[in-house]
Amino acid sequence: MKESSKIFLKQLFKEYYYINSSRIAKEVNRISQREIAYISLETGKIIRHIGVKSKSDLFNLILTDVPAHLYHSAAYYLFPDREMDKKVLLAADLVFDIDADKLTYKGAKIDYFYLCDECHEVYKSKREKCEKCGGKLREIEWLNDLNVAKKETMKLMRILIDEFGFDPKGITVYFSGNRGYHIHVSGGDVENMDVRARLEIADYLKLIGYDLVYDRYPERRTFKRLKRILEGREIISDLNEGEADKLRSIIKGDLDIQDKVKMLNTRLKEKIESYIRRNEGIEIDPVVTTDMHRLIRFPESIHGGTGFIKRKVDDLTSFNPFNDAILLPGRKIDVYVEYSPAITLRGEEYGPFFRERARLPGYVAAFLICKGVAEVE
Amino acid sequence: MSLGKRINASWAAKYPFTKEAKEYIRLVAPPLEEFREEDLKHVLKYAFERAIGSIKGRVLVSWRFGEDELIATSFPLALAMVKATKNPFLYAKFANGEAKRAYILLRNELPENVIHIAREFGLRVNYVGDGEYRIHFMDYLKIASKMASKQWKLVNNLLEGGFVKIDQRRISRIISESIRQYIIDRLIEEGEIAEEGVISYSKKLLEMFKKRINGKYKIEEVINKSFESFPPCMRRIYEMVISGGNPPHMARFALTAFLLRIGYKIDEVFKLFIRTSDFNERIARYQVEHIAGERGGRKKYMVPSCEKMRVYNLCFPDERCKRIKNPVNYPLIKEKDERKL
């Protein structure tokens, strides 16, 4: 990134933080017990193990060295500013992360293109190096649809409320600022769960360790699907002929589900389990949920890879990240764009651009600069 | 449900760790110094037998009519004797034995009594009828997450409105685990035993089990050699082991091979296993040494591959795991990643 672009981003980010400080500070409770960390926009380095006494402390920090990325620990510590093994863990929020790039098998669409850093040639598909000059290619991810991630988040919410019995008031959903959603559960007993309990929750959601033999309650989601499969009302597509024949013969038999399960051979059983896992499992990142020391992007802060905001979502159905998470100032600026597909932000379409100058609102310019396809000249 | 209903000898004999039993013992049994000498001898002797039985896992689940009071009072005395040994090995064995006893009794207990005891240990439990109970998932997980068998995994259970449905056998197991923990807490809490009769029996206990204790296996703080960088599979088994769980054989094997490979000493690995609920010193030592290649076939065992771990249902991968084929490589990759950051 050119120095001029960096100066522009710094001004823009700083302005956002200055105007929105009170809104941002509201989102994280017991701030003095959290570890704060950030990646400096200026140096690109991560600075960890910061403790702040108050919210105003935090803002002094942010406005002095503007962050490209700002994080807080999911955990509450006695000494948040000490080294890891001396912090003394008190408790931790329960956090879930749903990311579109893990959801491609459920239909999420992510485009990539490749930019040569030397001669600026653009490629739509991956190759070893630039065909023109032999330079190194940079992969750029381009997302224009987050609906699959949204649907997955809704499914997760239903399970958290109906199955885990969490009070909806204790659950907050955020757009992550890039490819998905973060779900924070806080308050009460939840914070005190140990790593093992969190692992079990992650496994439950992802259906890891799921075994048909124990699936015997008709109320369970997985059982309903299993029943449909074993009654021939739902078809598993990826069976070979032998397996399909075997399954058909089991379906025909006049047995109850448990007895049908007993007739499955290991291979077929595993295939059904993996089918159910794909369809009923929730694609959360297990590390985020189980690592109590994990840093989480600070709510309402700027994602330095997009210039979007990690935005609190009140109504998931109507939430549109390309509208509702665009909060950087809109003051226009001239930039040079190497390449960009068309994008729609705040309801207005920009581009496509190809090696051209453009006068764009601040948030559009910031997005293109953060993506590494534009510079302020 | 009033407290009064259960303050009686038969309840106290069955569940001597409950509030009511303590109240009963306080009401009927005089302080030790007020016993007649002959009675005191008898009571202490009985408690001593109980301590031995529990340590050996031979537990007292049936007794003659009229023995209730003796049985009830023998529990706190046996506990005091074990406590006075100040020996963690005997602590663990005694707590296991007493928990096993409670488990056997609870399995045939009336639902209202099961719930009563569960709640005394802070477990949110209801009876739903037909021999089935509902327990809050957080209370369930505190114990179930240490169990190795797949049927305990949350993912293989019915979870509705925050509660897990389980049968009498499993609720009894959960309560008995809470009891085990409670007894351990009582044994390790501050406080000296001063009563002479108790102390002399505790010395006898130490003498009796001298061979098995042998001084050198005190439970020390387990060395946390870069535990943070363990792969999730090993972390899971490790946590199970240090929290006194009961991981399956293959899991123990994998963890042992892994720990030896990353530089744990045989003795360090061995000490780790002292915490498992079915710890057997002789077998554990042999197995650890065997895996290290110092016994048996003299073959040093490799850490099972990720694929093998998957086959045994011991694999719980995270993102990093995609890049490795053997758990041993995980710490290296993690370190590399962290240096990049």
XYZ file of C-alpha atoms in Angstrom:
718
model
C 0.000 0.000 0.000
C 1.293 3.428 -0.923
C 1.958 5.956 1.809
C -0.723 8.233 0.343
C -3.318 5.456 0.597
C -2.292 4.730 4.156
C -2.675 8.385 5.132
C -6.121 8.449 3.559
C -7.248 5.300 5.402
C -5.864 6.591 8.669
C -7.847 9.801 8.367
C -10.995 7.964 7.399
C -10.735 5.323 10.162
C -9.857 7.909 12.774
C -12.846 9.984 11.841
C -15.104 6.946 12.137
C -13.723 6.050 15.555
C -13.978 9.638 16.743
C -17.619 10.010 15.751
C -18.732 6.546 16.895
C -16.764 6.101 20.103
C -19.748 5.973 22.431
C -21.606 3.433 20.299
C -18.543 1.185 20.059
C -17.779 1.299 23.764
C -21.288 0.126 24.630
C -20.852 -3.208 22.910
C -18.250 -4.864 25.128
C -19.014 -5.393 28.785
C -16.459 -5.473 31.618
C -13.845 -3.934 29.352
C -11.272 -3.668 32.148
C -11.126 -7.480 32.355
C -10.513 -7.985 28.643
C -7.293 -8.271 26.768
C -7.263 -5.681 23.991
C -5.167 -6.165 20.866
C -4.866 -4.450 17.504
C -2.967 -4.449 14.270
C -1.561 -1.014 13.668
C -2.467 0.562 10.346
C 0.853 2.393 10.399
C 3.209 -0.518 11.060
C 1.114 -3.580 10.249
C 2.237 -5.147 13.503
C 0.010 -6.780 16.081
C 0.115 -5.320 19.564
C -1.287 -7.642 22.223
C -1.781 -7.903 25.960
C -3.181 -4.435 26.430
C -5.358 -3.756 29.438
C -7.582 -0.702 29.588
C -9.136 0.678 32.752
C -12.043 2.324 31.030
C -13.698 2.940 27.726
C -12.065 6.341 27.407
C -8.673 4.655 27.822
C -9.567 2.500 24.875
C -10.422 5.477 22.697
C -7.250 7.314 23.578
C -5.435 4.240 22.364
C -7.373 3.905 19.130
C -7.061 7.558 18.214
C -3.317 7.620 18.918
C -2.328 4.602 16.839
C -5.211 3.926 14.458
C -5.901 0.189 14.140
C -6.470 -1.656 10.894
C -7.997 -4.395 13.039
C -9.152 -4.151 16.644
C -9.769 -7.130 18.924
C -10.834 -8.015 22.442
C -10.493 -11.325 24.226
C -13.578 -13.477 24.554
C -12.168 -14.122 28.015
C -12.332 -12.114 31.206
C -9.012 -11.980 33.037
C -7.803 -10.848 36.407
C -4.707 -9.315 34.796
C -5.482 -8.807 31.115
C -2.249 -6.957 30.435
C 0.121 -9.681 31.617
C 1.648 -12.492 29.586
C -0.666 -15.316 28.609
C 0.109 -17.680 31.465
C -0.080 -14.945 34.067
C -3.397 -13.423 33.062
C -5.605 -15.658 35.292
C -8.666 -16.639 33.336
C -11.928 -15.787 35.121
C -14.506 -16.681 32.491
C -15.198 -16.291 28.795
C -18.073 -15.470 26.496
C -19.219 -18.241 24.220
C -18.559 -17.211 20.632
C -19.514 -18.757 17.318
C -18.065 -17.870 13.952
C -19.777 -18.654 10.675
C -17.756 -17.961 7.589
C -18.844 -18.091 3.944
C -15.611 -19.704 2.778
C -16.488 -22.853 4.756
C -19.948 -22.919 3.243
C -19.179 -23.373 -0.422
C -20.502 -26.939 -0.215
C -23.802 -25.478 0.896
C -23.857 -23.103 -2.057
C -21.949 -20.026 -0.845
C -20.261 -18.313 -3.756
C -16.850 -16.693 -3.501
C -15.027 -15.344 -6.546
C -11.295 -14.990 -6.801
C -9.078 -13.137 -9.166
C -5.323 -12.854 -9.364
C -3.284 -9.717 -9.715
C 0.351 -9.535 -10.720
C 2.223 -7.224 -8.394
C 4.887 -6.536 -11.020
C 3.059 -5.792 -14.264
C -0.508 -5.543 -12.857
C -1.922 -8.182 -15.185
C -5.262 -9.622 -14.023
C -6.202 -13.300 -14.198
C -9.587 -14.853 -13.511
C -8.166 -18.234 -12.603
C -5.240 -19.414 -10.574
C -1.819 -20.045 -12.061
C 1.711 -20.460 -10.796
C 3.004 -17.041 -11.779
C 2.298 -14.174 -14.143
C 2.340 -15.399 -17.744
C 3.483 -12.025 -18.999
C 6.339 -11.140 -16.705
C 6.769 -14.159 -14.441
C 5.907 -12.036 -11.388
C 4.214 -13.289 -8.250
C 0.419 -13.345 -8.267
C -1.729 -12.085 -5.418
C -5.070 -13.792 -4.785
C -7.969 -11.460 -4.186
C -11.191 -12.738 -2.751
C -14.408 -11.190 -3.944
C -17.630 -11.792 -2.158
C -20.987 -10.602 -3.320
C -23.449 -12.820 -1.578
C -23.627 -13.612 2.115
C -27.050 -15.223 2.120
C -25.808 -18.754 2.688
C -23.877 -17.587 5.745
C -26.967 -15.733 6.903
C -29.139 -18.830 6.575
C -26.568 -20.854 8.498
C -26.572 -18.200 11.220
C -30.363 -18.369 11.466
C -30.194 -22.129 11.810
C -27.620 -21.759 14.563
C -29.798 -19.209 16.375
C -32.756 -21.570 16.356
C -30.641 -24.358 17.838
C -29.139 -22.103 20.495
C -32.595 -21.018 21.585
C -34.687 -24.170 21.108
C -32.153 -26.864 21.945
C -29.645 -25.188 24.255
C -32.361 -23.064 25.836
C -30.291 -19.865 25.769
C -32.171 -16.689 26.536
C -32.418 -14.739 23.257
C -31.582 -11.591 25.234
C -28.125 -12.981 25.956
C -27.363 -13.672 22.290
C -25.950 -10.971 20.020
C -25.367 -11.412 16.303
C -22.780 -9.388 14.409
C -21.828 -9.209 10.781
C -18.112 -10.042 10.946
C -17.012 -7.235 8.656
C -15.933 -9.618 5.946
C -17.298 -13.035 5.100
C -19.770 -14.028 7.742
C -21.323 -13.636 11.137
C -20.238 -13.789 14.762
C -22.641 -14.896 17.461
C -21.776 -13.926 21.033
C -23.469 -15.554 24.003
C -22.757 -13.985 27.360
C -24.049 -13.775 30.900
C -24.748 -16.278 33.666
C -23.429 -19.826 33.645
C -22.361 -19.686 30.017
C -19.221 -17.748 30.816
C -18.035 -20.356 33.290
C -18.100 -23.349 30.983
C -14.721 -25.026 30.658
C -12.945 -26.009 27.460
C -14.320 -29.520 27.520
C -17.899 -28.302 27.690
C -17.228 -25.912 24.803
C -15.750 -28.742 22.759
C -18.914 -30.721 23.355
C -21.041 -27.796 22.202
C -18.952 -27.386 19.054
C -19.187 -31.125 18.368
C -22.936 -31.044 18.917
C -23.378 -28.262 16.389
C -21.024 -29.741 13.797
C -22.275 -33.280 14.501
C -18.778 -34.522 15.206
C -18.828 -37.906 16.901
C -22.442 -38.342 15.824
C -23.360 -42.023 15.813
C -26.594 -43.363 14.318
C -26.729 -46.126 16.869
C -27.514 -43.621 19.613
C -29.957 -41.561 17.567
C -33.179 -42.879 19.036
C -35.318 -39.933 20.105
C -37.988 -39.048 17.523
C -37.766 -35.382 18.594
C -34.216 -35.027 17.325
C -33.553 -33.220 14.025
C -31.065 -35.871 13.024
C -33.465 -38.697 13.827
C -36.156 -37.180 11.631
C -33.723 -37.115 8.735
C -32.438 -40.605 9.491
C -36.010 -41.863 9.508
C -36.734 -40.255 6.144
C -33.619 -41.895 4.702
C -34.380 -45.340 6.078
C -37.984 -45.119 4.902
C -36.858 -44.174 1.407
C -38.315 -40.675 1.543
C -34.934 -38.939 1.250
C -32.277 -40.030 -1.201
C -28.541 -39.988 -0.555
C -26.820 -39.153 -3.799
C -23.245 -40.324 -3.365
C -23.732 -44.072 -2.883
C -22.207 -46.602 -5.249
C -24.415 -49.297 -6.757
C -23.720 -51.925 -4.155
C -24.412 -49.533 -1.317
C -27.572 -48.248 -2.976
C -28.833 -51.831 -3.403
C -28.078 -52.661 0.196
C -29.877 -49.528 1.370
C -32.893 -50.271 -0.838
C -33.217 -53.737 0.641
C -33.069 -52.293 4.155
C -35.660 -49.651 3.279
C -38.045 -52.326 1.977
C -37.868 -54.380 5.145
C -40.658 -54.067 7.664
C -38.474 -53.097 10.609
C -38.361 -50.157 12.971
C -35.582 -47.599 12.625
C -33.329 -49.042 15.326
C -33.387 -52.469 13.704
C -32.748 -50.980 10.290
C -29.721 -49.169 11.711
C -28.378 -52.488 12.975
C -28.470 -53.854 9.429
C -26.231 -51.128 7.988
C -22.646 -52.107 7.309
C -19.858 -49.786 8.455
C -19.359 -48.116 5.096
C -23.041 -47.409 4.565
C -23.473 -46.252 8.135
C -20.615 -43.793 7.716
C -22.058 -42.495 4.467
C -25.429 -41.852 6.059
C -23.765 -40.187 9.029
C -21.739 -37.934 6.821
C -24.820 -37.083 4.766
C -26.712 -36.129 7.920
C -23.676 -34.186 9.116
C -23.609 -32.183 5.885
C -27.289 -31.395 6.088
C -27.927 -30.945 9.785
C -24.505 -29.843 11.031
C -23.783 -26.160 11.540
C -20.597 -24.966 9.928
C -19.046 -23.093 12.840
C -15.302 -22.650 13.256
C -14.631 -24.953 16.226
C -11.461 -23.162 17.282
C -13.272 -19.879 17.877
C -15.818 -21.621 20.079
C -13.419 -23.758 22.077
C -10.348 -21.575 22.531
C -11.226 -19.470 25.546
C -8.186 -17.223 25.050
C -9.170 -16.330 21.526
C -9.215 -12.744 20.342
C -12.451 -11.622 18.747
C -12.920 -8.679 16.444
C -14.193 -5.735 18.458
C -17.889 -5.057 17.763
C -18.575 -1.934 15.720
C -14.887 -1.682 14.786
C -13.564 -1.466 11.223
C -12.400 -4.586 9.391
C -9.140 -3.519 7.801
C -9.535 -6.027 4.970
C -12.752 -4.445 3.679
C -13.370 -1.161 5.458
C -16.714 -2.639 6.513
C -17.888 -2.507 10.125
C -18.344 -5.531 12.384
C -21.939 -4.487 12.794
C -24.500 -5.533 15.351
C -27.462 -7.129 13.631
C -30.895 -6.486 15.096
C -32.951 -8.149 12.426
C -31.068 -10.832 10.575
C -33.740 -11.306 7.905
C -33.531 -7.769 6.622
C -29.829 -7.189 7.310
C -27.783 -6.364 4.239
C -24.049 -6.107 4.944
C -23.376 -4.166 1.739
C -25.721 -1.542 3.061
C -25.863 -1.742 6.819
C -22.162 -2.325 7.523
C -20.928 0.553 5.368
C -20.368 3.333 7.864
C -17.131 4.997 6.913
C -17.450 8.650 5.814
C -18.607 9.164 2.221
C -16.544 12.212 1.299
C -15.353 11.744 -2.285
C -11.752 11.097 -3.228
C -9.804 10.397 -6.407
C -8.227 6.965 -6.652
C -6.530 4.857 -9.284
C -8.120 1.430 -9.611
C -6.074 -1.435 -11.008
C -9.006 -3.767 -11.460
C -12.357 -4.305 -9.810
C -15.559 -6.085 -10.678
C -18.718 -4.032 -10.207
C -19.816 -3.621 -6.573
C -22.959 -2.294 -5.001
C -22.536 -0.420 -1.734
C -25.327 1.496 -0.004
C -27.568 0.724 -2.931
C -25.358 2.276 -5.595
C -23.314 0.394 -8.152
C -19.649 1.252 -8.777
C -17.385 -0.102 -11.497
C -16.331 -2.373 -13.009
C -12.958 -0.629 -13.184
C -9.890 -1.497 -15.153
C -6.741 0.599 -14.870
C -8.584 3.845 -14.501
C -8.995 6.853 -12.250
C -12.277 7.319 -10.449
C -13.799 9.762 -7.994
C -15.460 7.623 -5.351
C -17.148 7.999 -1.950
C -14.713 7.381 0.952
C -16.179 3.999 1.885
C -15.932 2.713 -1.716
C -12.362 3.957 -2.055
C -11.497 2.432 1.337
C -12.956 -0.921 0.290
C -10.903 -1.018 -2.926
C -7.734 0.086 -1.144
C -8.230 -2.461 1.643
C -8.719 -5.143 -0.993
C -5.418 -4.088 -2.545
C -6.776 -3.131 -5.952
C -6.655 0.679 -5.714
C -4.381 3.418 -4.432
C -4.639 7.104 -3.647
C -2.199 8.750 -6.024
C -39.927 -31.570 50.495
C -38.893 -30.928 54.056
C -35.488 -31.723 55.396
C -37.042 -33.626 58.279
C -38.488 -36.478 56.284
C -35.071 -37.912 55.505
C -33.426 -37.460 58.878
C -33.392 -41.111 59.813
C -30.932 -43.950 60.198
C -31.691 -45.768 56.979
C -31.229 -42.644 54.820
C -28.047 -41.725 56.665
C -26.678 -45.236 56.149
C -27.285 -45.093 52.426
C -26.243 -41.533 51.705
C -23.968 -40.371 54.545
C -22.722 -37.361 52.567
C -26.125 -35.619 52.429
C -27.244 -32.735 54.634
C -29.848 -34.920 56.317
C -27.341 -37.632 57.109
C -24.989 -35.131 58.689
C -27.861 -33.782 60.703
C -28.845 -37.287 61.758
C -25.325 -38.196 62.804
C -25.073 -34.956 64.757
C -28.307 -35.765 66.571
C -27.712 -39.394 67.452
C -23.987 -39.911 67.687
C -22.139 -38.385 70.631
C -18.748 -36.740 70.014
C -15.947 -39.301 69.922
C -14.594 -38.408 73.342
C -17.941 -39.266 74.909
C -18.048 -42.826 73.605
C -17.522 -45.647 76.102
C -14.168 -47.197 75.428
C -15.602 -50.493 74.182
C -18.074 -48.783 71.843
C -15.398 -46.484 70.502
C -13.195 -49.438 69.634
C -16.045 -51.094 67.832
C -17.008 -47.999 65.878
C -13.438 -47.199 64.872
C -12.761 -50.769 63.860
C -15.853 -50.728 61.695
C -14.852 -47.439 60.063
C -11.382 -48.846 59.417
C -12.901 -51.855 57.633
C -15.010 -49.497 55.586
C -11.993 -47.432 54.566
C -10.150 -50.554 53.452
C -13.154 -51.826 51.547
C -13.670 -48.545 49.739
C -9.980 -48.213 48.867
C -10.016 -51.703 47.435
C -13.275 -51.064 45.609
C -15.182 -53.700 47.608
C -18.085 -51.619 48.711
C -20.797 -51.979 51.254
C -24.175 -52.005 49.563
C -26.163 -54.348 51.770
C -26.218 -54.652 55.518
C -28.251 -56.157 58.282
C -31.271 -54.531 59.841
C -30.162 -52.553 62.880
C -26.751 -51.685 61.481
C -27.904 -48.404 59.930
C -26.558 -46.196 62.665
C -23.168 -47.885 62.712
C -22.895 -47.639 58.937
C -23.885 -43.995 58.942
C -21.294 -43.018 61.552
C -18.583 -45.098 59.915
C -18.494 -42.836 56.876
C -17.195 -39.615 58.469
C -14.753 -41.670 60.553
C -13.431 -43.599 57.573
C -13.097 -40.309 55.735
C -11.140 -38.838 58.640
C -8.816 -41.852 58.677
C -8.093 -41.519 54.983
C -7.663 -37.770 55.317
C -5.131 -38.258 58.105
C -2.958 -40.384 55.796
C -2.364 -37.243 53.704
C -1.861 -39.575 50.796
C -3.383 -38.575 47.456
C -3.354 -42.108 46.131
C -5.518 -43.300 49.018
C -7.696 -40.186 48.645
C -8.444 -41.084 45.043
C -9.096 -44.747 45.751
C -11.340 -44.070 48.734
C -13.363 -41.450 46.858
C -13.755 -43.827 43.908
C -14.961 -46.601 46.169
C -17.499 -44.458 47.999
C -18.745 -43.013 44.706
C -19.162 -46.510 43.321
C -21.214 -47.447 46.367
C -23.486 -44.439 45.893
C -23.875 -45.318 42.222
C -25.073 -48.821 42.996
C -27.563 -47.555 45.579
C -28.843 -44.745 43.371
C -29.555 -47.025 40.454
C -32.374 -48.597 42.398
C -33.482 -45.459 44.203
C -36.862 -43.760 43.931
C -36.921 -40.851 41.484
C -37.857 -38.318 44.171
C -34.795 -39.345 46.177
C -32.530 -39.307 43.142
C -33.653 -35.761 42.365
C -33.250 -34.725 45.976
C -29.612 -35.827 46.066
C -28.866 -34.453 42.603
C -30.107 -31.041 43.673
C -28.046 -31.165 46.820
C -25.028 -31.311 44.523
C -26.318 -28.339 42.574
C -27.471 -30.340 39.570
C -30.572 -29.041 37.821
C -32.504 -32.285 37.394
C -36.156 -33.192 36.854
C -37.934 -36.488 36.543
C -39.965 -36.878 33.370
C -41.462 -40.306 34.023
C -40.814 -43.753 32.573
C -37.447 -43.968 34.289
C -36.146 -40.904 32.446
C -34.728 -37.661 33.779
C -33.845 -34.279 32.385
C -30.631 -32.549 33.414
C -29.441 -29.075 32.438
C -26.833 -29.455 29.713
C -24.193 -27.421 31.558
C -24.463 -29.649 34.613
C -24.489 -32.667 32.340
C -21.355 -31.573 30.517
C -19.354 -30.968 33.668
C -19.329 -34.721 34.047
C -20.231 -36.190 30.685
C -17.403 -34.383 28.925
C -14.961 -36.546 30.879
C -16.587 -39.773 29.743
C -15.010 -41.604 26.869
C -17.987 -43.497 25.532
C -19.790 -42.032 22.555
C -23.191 -42.337 24.108
C -22.214 -39.623 26.588
C -21.391 -37.141 23.884
C -23.906 -34.332 23.756
C -24.273 -34.882 20.028
C -25.734 -38.342 20.667
C -28.327 -37.174 23.148
C -31.684 -35.451 23.118
C -31.218 -31.785 23.997
C -34.372 -29.718 24.375
C -34.820 -26.313 25.967
C -31.421 -26.591 27.640
C -32.015 -30.036 29.139
C -30.589 -33.449 28.248
C -32.759 -36.519 28.607
C -31.086 -39.436 30.404
C -32.057 -42.665 32.128
C -31.638 -43.709 35.752
C -28.345 -45.460 35.137
C -26.741 -42.368 33.699
C -28.176 -39.895 36.197
C -26.813 -42.166 38.921
C -23.419 -42.091 37.259
C -23.473 -38.306 37.099
C -24.472 -37.926 40.730
C -21.853 -40.452 41.810
C -19.194 -38.431 39.987
C -20.303 -35.344 41.904
C -20.051 -37.356 45.093
C -16.546 -38.476 44.192
C -15.557 -34.866 43.668
C -17.208 -33.859 46.928
C -15.271 -36.514 48.855
C -12.006 -35.471 47.212
C -12.746 -31.874 48.206
C -13.405 -32.925 51.791
C -10.155 -34.905 51.834
C -7.950 -32.157 50.517
C -9.516 -29.249 52.400
C -7.543 -27.610 55.205
C -7.724 -29.107 58.653
C -5.774 -31.503 60.836
C -7.174 -34.710 62.287
C -6.254 -34.790 65.976
C -8.235 -37.751 67.313
C -5.763 -40.396 68.448
C -7.828 -43.450 67.598
C -8.364 -42.130 64.075
C -4.700 -41.337 63.611
C -3.550 -44.762 64.688
C -5.880 -46.373 62.159
C -4.723 -44.024 59.452
C -1.177 -45.190 60.115
C -2.408 -48.727 59.694
C -3.897 -47.784 56.348
C -0.606 -46.345 55.179
C 1.182 -49.458 56.323
C -1.304 -51.755 54.610
C -1.119 -49.992 51.277
C 2.569 -49.152 51.557
C 3.538 -51.179 48.567
C 0.969 -49.597 46.331
C 1.757 -46.096 47.440
C 5.501 -46.486 47.595
C 6.095 -42.820 48.176
C 7.327 -41.926 44.749
C 3.993 -41.531 43.016
C 2.635 -38.529 44.794
C 0.328 -36.651 42.518
C 2.423 -33.722 41.516
C 1.325 -30.848 39.412
C 1.441 -32.354 35.989
C 4.084 -30.750 33.881
C 2.338 -28.592 31.362
C 4.943 -28.938 28.668
C 3.585 -26.700 25.935
C 0.110 -28.089 26.446
C -1.181 -25.102 24.494
C 0.358 -26.403 21.318
C -1.148 -29.893 21.459
C -3.408 -30.866 18.572
C -7.094 -30.954 19.517
C -7.188 -34.761 19.612
C -4.345 -35.042 22.121
C -5.609 -32.089 24.075
C -8.884 -33.819 24.529
C -7.393 -37.057 25.779
C -4.957 -35.148 27.967
C -7.770 -33.181 29.585
C -9.679 -36.371 30.124
C -6.700 -37.964 31.818
C -5.792 -35.092 34.120
C -9.372 -34.589 35.194
C -9.634 -38.182 36.332
C -11.669 -39.444 33.406
C -11.478 -42.829 31.859
C -10.316 -42.662 28.242
C -10.378 -45.803 26.119
C -7.258 -47.867 25.625
C -6.459 -46.572 22.149
C -6.684 -42.993 23.396
C -4.218 -43.685 26.191
C -1.899 -45.378 23.795
C -2.022 -42.451 21.377
C -1.439 -39.878 24.099
C 1.439 -41.843 25.587
C 3.163 -42.239 22.235
C 2.588 -38.565 21.504
C 3.932 -37.323 24.837
C 7.017 -39.517 24.618
C 7.632 -38.291 21.110
C 7.491 -34.609 22.060
C 9.929 -35.143 24.868
C 8.066 -36.199 27.999
C 10.009 -38.580 30.189
C 8.578 -42.018 30.970
C 8.057 -41.020 34.576
C 6.234 -37.841 33.645
C 3.807 -39.704 31.412
C 3.303 -42.327 34.047
C 2.499 -39.743 36.718
C -0.108 -38.240 34.438
C -2.046 -41.498 34.408
C -2.220 -41.689 38.198
C -5.239 -39.454 37.874
C -7.338 -41.824 35.802
C -10.144 -43.391 37.752
C -9.088 -46.967 37.015
C -5.378 -46.393 37.585
C -3.380 -49.544 38.067
C 0.208 -48.776 38.817
C 1.766 -51.984 37.582
C -0.111 -52.097 34.307
C 0.280 -48.383 33.630
C 4.024 -48.454 34.172
C 4.431 -51.511 32.004
C 2.403 -49.990 29.199
C 4.186 -46.663 29.215
C 7.548 -48.405 29.193
C 6.369 -50.759 26.504
C 5.321 -47.925 24.245
C 8.624 -46.197 24.908
C 10.340 -49.335 23.645
C 11.950 -50.299 26.923
C 9.924 -53.424 27.473
C 8.385 -56.278 25.554
C 9.287 -56.207 21.902
C 11.721 -53.322 22.397
C 9.907 -51.601 19.621
C 9.415 -47.870 19.980
C 5.848 -47.154 18.981
C 4.963 -44.386 16.557
C 2.220 -41.898 17.219
C -0.922 -43.080 15.372
C -1.553 -41.173 12.168
C -4.437 -38.737 11.820
C -6.207 -41.313 9.714
C -5.927 -43.911 12.419
C -7.145 -41.410 14.995
C -10.172 -40.803 12.800
C -10.903 -44.496 12.527
C -10.883 -44.759 16.299
C -13.134 -41.726 16.591
C -10.461 -39.815 18.410
C -10.022 -37.109 15.784
C -11.562 -33.690 16.449
C -9.830 -31.570 13.827
C -9.465 -27.827 13.678
C -8.325 -25.731 10.739
C -4.638 -26.498 11.215
C -5.260 -30.225 11.140
C -5.917 -30.028 7.412
C -2.216 -29.489 6.942
C -0.937 -32.494 8.867
C -1.034 -36.256 8.592
C 0.218 -37.053 12.047
C -0.631 -35.305 15.337
C 3.088 -34.945 16.065
C 3.381 -32.290 13.370
C 0.780 -30.036 14.898
C 2.993 -28.248 17.456
C 5.523 -27.471 14.731
C 2.926 -25.977 12.416
C 1.396 -24.016 15.248
C 4.732 -22.555 16.199
C 5.404 -21.624 12.603
C 2.026 -19.894 12.319
C 2.634 -17.977 15.476
C 5.981 -16.776 14.306
C 4.324 -15.481 11.152
C 1.846 -13.480 13.198
